[in-house]
Amino acid sequence: MSQSALYATFARADVAFERGEGSWLYTADGDAYLDMMGGVAVNALGHAHPRLVAALKAQAEKLWHVSNVFRIPEQEAVAEKLADLTFADRVFFCNSGAEALECAIKTARRYHFVNGRPERVRIVTFEGAFHGRTLATLAAGGQEKYLEGFGPKAGGFDQVPFGDPEALDAIIGPETAAILVEPIQGESGVRPVEPQMLRHLRELCDRHGLLLVFDEVQTGMGRTGKLFAHEWAGVTPDVMAVAKGIGGGFPLGACLATEAAAAGMTAGTHGSTFGGNLLAMAAAGTVIDVVAEPEFLEAVRAKGLRLKQKLAGLVDTHPEVFETVRGEGLMIGLKCRKPAGEVVAAMRARKLLCVGAGDNVIRFLPPLTISEAEIDEAVHRADAAATDIEAASRKGAAA
Ligand SMILES: *Cc1c(COP(=O)(O)O)cnc(C)c1O
């Protein structure tokens, strides 16, 4: 692997996949892995979903890309779908989560600028947040390990501890523009923000004239069993970043905003060469149509409950390996007592794919199309992996 010409930025597992189908990934040798990480919440409809493949093929034969200097009816249609299904009136398409966040941050600052409050530039964020890897989103996330060695931290971000209303009150000042939060923190370990806290943030924003920005890059597009996770709390943001699942595997990000919040984003203030590419629109239109069906979301909730309950059972049977289970829908975190990296590797040895997170948590982010039988099989494999870990540590203790 050291021979690879790639940047060494990823600590990659030494396994490669050649094709996928539904919740399964296959190596060139034909080994089948049960995919409980879905490309980190990207493959919302699993692999090679027939409707997604058909939509992409049909578009590929017509037109791939036209510049955003032209009207793109397919883009308008997908934006319309999102607006109909959410709080939003306006959508900006880009290519990733970090880009969606960049647009959200610019939208919030610009809102105050055009409303005669140009001093309002600061964004309040939360410890443990992850908003992407661009210079601004790294500053928003505030995690030292990601900022080190990359020069001056982009200014204008104030971070408060997770779930500390007093610190929040204290940090809001005359220069505050917005509060930015993930309804469930993903990368830092599937840490849900309490619904009453989200409602409190909405009240704070209303009281101080701030914009509320939700990062639903990981929690959105049906992941938690609602189209967007904030629906659980019954509050809506002014601006929202979406990506990961929305393209079902085709790179796409979107920044959604109310008419008022987006009012400052006039011609020339923002742009993207690839954003809203026709292939991406074909994929996203299909993903949205499938996921937004009430029965589909109902099934995600039922399957999520099944997975969570069965994993809670594993916590009981393997108390040396697992500690607690948390999360919503098909965004489930299993906090481990053994190092999460070892647990992920043990599961991979049992041909079960999950992904690590902060707080010594492993995440299950399977395709939303996963079947109940596949969930049972995943838990069965996780059980076997935990037994392997226990056997290895008994051996280690005996040696
Ligand atoms: C993955 C993620 C991002 C960054 O998305 P990229 O597409 O990798 O830029 C931002 N916010 C959250 C909550 C994420 O999970």
XYZ file of C-alpha atoms and ligand atoms in Angstrom:
414
model
C 0.000 0.000 0.000
C 2.904 2.359 0.617
C 3.534 2.003 -3.121
C 0.343 3.886 -3.873
C 0.696 7.284 -5.511
C -2.193 8.573 -3.414
C -1.858 11.051 -0.577
C -1.530 9.085 2.625
C -4.393 11.041 4.241
C -6.590 7.990 4.846
C -5.680 5.084 7.117
C -7.161 2.605 4.697
C -8.130 -0.981 5.449
C -6.464 -3.403 3.047
C -9.615 -4.528 1.283
C -11.090 -3.383 -2.033
C -14.534 -3.881 -3.512
C -15.426 -4.472 -7.102
C -19.199 -4.308 -7.081
C -22.168 -3.874 -4.817
C -25.776 -4.909 -4.655
C -28.229 -3.666 -2.066
C -26.582 -3.975 1.349
C -23.700 -6.118 0.078
C -20.232 -5.350 -1.239
C -18.171 -7.897 -3.161
C -14.409 -8.144 -3.570
C -12.867 -9.251 -6.869
C -12.467 -12.700 -5.267
C -16.210 -12.824 -4.664
C -16.077 -12.340 -0.886
C -19.358 -10.791 0.286
C -19.354 -8.135 3.013
C -22.491 -6.886 4.726
C -22.327 -3.109 4.430
C -23.499 -1.483 7.654
C -21.679 1.801 6.976
C -23.050 2.644 3.532
C -20.053 4.711 2.447
C -20.501 6.681 5.699
C -24.197 7.477 5.301
C -23.882 8.059 1.549
C -25.399 4.957 -0.072
C -28.919 5.761 1.148
C -30.500 3.349 -1.353
C -27.741 0.768 -1.092
C -25.593 -0.298 -4.013
C -26.813 -0.472 -7.611
C -30.408 0.407 -6.742
C -32.334 -0.281 -9.973
C -34.171 3.065 -10.028
C -30.988 5.001 -9.335
C -29.047 3.112 -12.001
C -31.829 3.666 -14.540
C -32.075 7.394 -13.773
C -28.331 7.906 -14.066
C -28.056 5.852 -17.273
C -30.919 7.730 -18.911
C -29.370 11.093 -18.042
C -25.892 9.944 -19.090
C -27.177 9.384 -22.608
C -28.727 12.848 -22.824
C -26.521 15.475 -21.185
C -23.954 15.463 -18.392
C -23.049 19.032 -17.687
C -24.054 22.503 -18.639
C -22.808 25.680 -17.047
C -24.801 27.405 -14.371
C -24.839 30.457 -16.641
C -27.884 28.735 -18.188
C -31.208 27.754 -16.737
C -31.183 24.089 -15.769
C -34.782 22.843 -15.484
C -33.667 19.567 -13.833
C -31.989 21.625 -11.088
C -35.067 23.750 -10.609
C -37.155 20.596 -10.301
C -34.966 19.052 -7.595
C -34.854 22.362 -5.711
C -38.653 22.493 -5.925
C -38.919 18.980 -4.476
C -36.682 19.947 -1.536
C -38.561 23.190 -0.967
C -41.902 21.357 -0.992
C -40.661 18.844 1.578
C -38.922 21.228 3.983
C -38.894 24.658 5.637
C -36.791 25.961 2.747
C -37.679 28.238 -0.158
C -34.267 28.341 -1.829
C -31.565 25.801 -2.615
C -27.943 26.130 -3.707
C -26.358 22.980 -5.128
C -22.700 22.148 -4.625
C -20.611 18.966 -4.473
C -19.962 18.013 -0.863
C -20.909 18.511 2.749
C -18.128 20.983 3.417
C -19.198 23.057 0.430
C -22.796 23.039 1.647
C -21.529 24.343 4.998
C -19.404 27.001 3.293
C -22.526 28.204 1.516
C -24.489 28.129 4.791
C -21.834 30.220 6.564
C -21.694 32.721 3.697
C -25.508 32.879 3.604
C -25.688 33.673 7.334
C -23.071 36.428 7.180
C -24.500 37.903 4.014
C -27.994 37.990 5.553
C -26.797 40.357 8.248
C -24.690 42.340 5.793
C -27.657 43.157 3.575
C -29.804 43.848 6.629
C -27.506 46.622 7.815
C -25.629 44.609 10.446
C -22.301 43.900 8.725
C -20.611 43.437 12.126
C -22.574 40.225 12.633
C -20.126 37.660 11.307
C -19.475 35.261 14.183
C -20.899 31.749 14.158
C -21.462 29.801 17.364
C -20.619 26.095 17.131
C -20.391 23.179 19.564
C -17.508 21.139 20.903
C -17.245 17.823 19.102
C -18.787 19.283 15.964
C -17.654 18.156 12.544
C -18.508 20.325 9.571
C -15.915 19.335 6.965
C -12.289 19.751 5.934
C -12.119 23.107 4.193
C -10.324 25.870 6.085
C -13.564 27.533 7.234
C -15.383 24.328 8.156
C -12.341 23.101 10.097
C -12.450 26.344 12.074
C -16.181 25.808 12.615
C -15.542 22.277 13.897
C -12.740 23.589 16.074
C -11.005 20.236 16.524
C -7.347 20.879 17.250
C -6.183 17.576 15.747
C -7.540 18.640 12.347
C -6.318 22.259 12.517
C -2.706 21.605 13.478
C -0.159 22.646 10.896
C -2.564 24.343 8.555
C -1.772 27.932 9.379
C -4.027 30.560 10.899
C -7.432 29.245 11.910
C -10.179 30.992 9.942
C -11.743 33.620 12.165
C -15.310 34.181 13.252
C -16.173 30.956 15.066
C -16.992 30.687 18.768
C -17.224 27.244 20.253
C -19.232 26.300 23.331
C -19.361 23.013 25.250
C -21.939 20.445 24.137
C -25.230 20.861 26.039
C -24.315 23.892 28.176
C -27.061 26.557 27.856
C -25.239 29.007 30.129
C -22.075 29.006 28.037
C -24.296 29.570 25.035
C -25.981 32.614 26.586
C -22.588 34.015 27.552
C -21.052 33.680 24.086
C -23.796 35.442 22.100
C -22.756 39.042 21.478
C -23.294 41.954 19.103
C -21.158 40.261 16.431
C -22.964 36.914 16.512
C -24.581 36.005 13.196
C -25.762 32.439 13.641
C -25.754 29.225 15.641
C -24.585 26.158 13.729
C -25.336 22.663 15.014
C -25.680 19.016 13.960
C -28.962 17.657 15.406
C -27.001 14.486 16.127
C -23.230 14.855 16.141
C -21.949 12.144 13.824
C -18.179 12.058 13.651
C -17.736 12.691 17.356
C -19.712 9.588 18.260
C -23.446 9.763 17.490
C -24.213 12.304 20.198
C -27.842 13.493 19.936
C -28.736 17.043 20.877
C -31.808 16.929 23.146
C -34.985 18.130 21.372
C -35.542 20.754 24.078
C -32.012 22.045 23.424
C -32.781 22.425 19.704
C -35.964 24.291 20.638
C -33.913 26.455 23.004
C -31.514 27.279 20.162
C -34.454 28.326 17.990
C -35.722 30.620 20.775
C -32.270 32.116 21.286
C -31.930 32.834 17.565
C -35.372 34.427 17.430
C -34.663 36.532 20.513
C -31.306 37.810 19.241
C -32.126 38.022 15.533
C -29.653 35.240 14.654
C -29.962 32.584 11.996
C -30.241 28.970 13.071
C -28.174 26.714 10.819
C -28.479 22.937 10.941
C -25.790 20.664 9.577
C -27.845 17.686 8.376
C -25.119 16.368 6.095
C -25.111 13.044 7.966
C -28.505 13.077 9.742
C -30.553 14.148 6.716
C -32.234 12.337 3.819
C -34.131 9.862 5.959
C -31.176 8.654 7.998
C -32.950 9.052 11.374
C -36.377 7.921 10.133
C -37.574 11.449 9.378
C -36.607 13.137 6.146
C -34.543 15.506 8.302
C -33.553 14.895 11.923
C -34.750 18.297 13.151
C -38.316 17.160 12.450
C -38.066 15.023 15.614
C -37.740 18.226 17.657
C -40.426 20.135 15.804
C -38.203 23.116 15.045
C -36.988 24.402 11.712
C -33.737 26.177 10.914
C -33.233 29.198 8.661
C -30.440 27.487 6.754
C -29.497 23.823 6.404
C -26.552 21.967 4.888
C -27.270 18.614 3.228
C -24.993 16.169 1.394
C -23.935 12.515 1.895
C -27.176 10.562 1.262
C -28.803 13.046 -1.108
C -26.967 11.773 -4.186
C -27.144 8.116 -3.141
C -23.434 7.850 -3.990
C -23.215 10.559 -6.618
C -21.319 13.566 -5.185
C -23.796 16.284 -4.269
C -24.291 18.859 -1.569
C -27.072 21.358 -1.053
C -27.601 24.431 1.064
C -31.262 25.072 1.838
C -32.558 28.383 3.163
C -35.686 30.385 3.765
C -36.455 33.218 1.371
C -35.405 35.766 4.016
C -32.159 34.019 4.897
C -31.140 33.646 1.243
C -32.091 37.204 0.276
C -28.491 38.434 0.311
C -27.212 35.699 -1.974
C -27.708 37.636 -5.172
C -26.104 37.123 -8.588
C -22.335 36.896 -8.324
C -22.127 36.366 -4.546
C -21.537 32.626 -4.779
C -21.031 29.952 -7.397
C -19.879 26.488 -8.340
C -18.772 24.997 -11.634
C -20.073 21.502 -10.978
C -22.814 22.289 -8.461
C -26.153 20.880 -9.583
C -24.594 18.837 -12.379
C -27.233 17.014 -14.428
C -26.038 13.567 -13.407
C -26.194 14.609 -9.766
C -29.697 15.955 -10.297
C -30.850 12.699 -11.884
C -29.527 10.786 -8.871
C -30.872 13.206 -6.269
C -34.324 13.420 -7.835
C -34.619 9.649 -7.559
C -33.229 9.445 -4.018
C -35.645 12.130 -2.829
C -38.640 10.452 -4.497
C -37.847 7.122 -2.849
C -36.831 8.354 0.602
C -39.567 10.962 1.098
C -42.331 8.339 0.795
C -44.012 8.111 4.233
C -43.932 4.293 4.132
C -40.214 4.326 3.372
C -39.483 6.557 6.367
C -41.801 4.471 8.542
C -39.783 1.389 7.551
C -36.522 3.174 8.415
C -37.903 3.900 11.896
C -39.011 0.282 12.382
C -35.690 -1.118 11.127
C -33.764 1.370 13.239
C -35.636 0.284 16.336
C -34.947 -3.355 15.545
C -31.219 -2.674 15.077
C -30.996 -0.590 18.240
C -32.826 -3.167 20.360
C -30.740 -6.032 19.045
C -27.511 -4.095 19.619
C -28.694 -3.330 23.162
C -28.968 -7.104 23.547
C -25.317 -7.415 22.474
C -24.335 -4.845 25.089
C -25.917 -7.165 27.679
C -24.224 -10.314 26.392
C -20.803 -8.699 25.790
C -20.308 -6.178 28.612
C -16.512 -6.375 28.236
C -16.699 -5.275 24.615
C -19.680 -2.914 24.423
C -20.944 -0.206 26.743
C -24.075 1.521 25.394
C -26.076 2.015 22.229
C -27.506 5.349 21.080
C -28.825 7.170 18.034
C -31.985 7.402 15.985
C -33.296 5.477 12.998
C -30.456 3.933 11.016
C -27.823 6.185 12.571
C -26.750 4.053 15.501
C -23.638 4.366 17.641
C -22.301 1.545 19.760
C -19.950 2.789 22.442
C -17.214 0.246 23.061
C -15.128 -0.717 26.062
C -12.454 -2.232 23.812
C -10.740 0.215 21.430
C -13.234 1.055 18.661
C -10.589 0.472 15.982
C -10.104 -3.108 17.188
C -13.849 -3.697 17.221
C -14.237 -2.373 13.662
C -11.396 -4.681 12.552
C -12.909 -7.699 14.325
C -16.231 -7.030 12.615
C -14.517 -6.665 9.256
C -12.871 -10.054 9.845
C -16.456 -11.370 10.160
C -17.283 -9.586 6.881
C -19.353 -6.897 8.534
C -18.535 -3.273 7.689
C -19.068 -0.492 10.201
C -17.151 2.720 10.833
C -15.497 4.294 13.848
C -16.286 7.670 15.387
C -15.146 9.758 18.337
C -15.844 8.820 21.982
C -14.770 5.218 21.234
C -17.961 4.606 19.285
C -18.556 2.469 16.210
C -21.291 3.629 13.852
C -23.889 1.664 11.953
C -25.106 3.706 8.957
C -26.476 1.017 6.649
C -28.361 1.590 3.418
C -31.869 2.777 4.325
C -33.108 -0.042 2.086
C -31.593 -2.746 4.309
C -33.935 -5.651 5.098
C -34.865 -6.920 8.554
C -33.151 -10.211 7.761
C -29.942 -8.314 6.903
C -30.160 -6.412 10.189
C -30.457 -9.723 12.024
C -27.490 -11.078 10.071
C -25.454 -7.967 10.923
C -26.172 -8.364 14.626
C -25.321 -12.057 14.372
C -21.939 -11.167 12.826
C -21.340 -8.432 15.419
C -22.054 -11.025 18.110
C -19.471 -13.364 16.587
C -16.931 -10.539 16.343
C -17.441 -9.678 20.015
C -16.932 -13.347 20.920
C -13.685 -13.300 18.884
C -12.504 -10.241 20.815
C -13.312 -11.869 24.171
C -11.494 -15.051 23.165
C -8.448 -13.055 22.032
C -8.298 -11.078 25.261
C -8.652 -14.258 27.389
C -5.778 -15.740 25.414
C -3.812 -12.540 25.967
C -4.513 -12.659 29.715
C -3.515 -16.337 29.902
C -0.223 -15.761 28.042
C -19.379 14.252 6.432
C -19.843 15.503 7.103
C -19.461 16.773 6.631
C -18.480 16.957 5.503
O -18.943 16.423 4.325
P -17.912 16.227 3.069
O -18.792 15.764 1.967
O -16.915 15.213 3.505
O -17.292 17.536 2.812
C -19.982 17.879 7.258
N -20.834 17.757 8.288
C -21.222 16.559 8.773
C -22.178 16.496 9.904
C -20.733 15.403 8.200
O -21.083 14.214 8.685
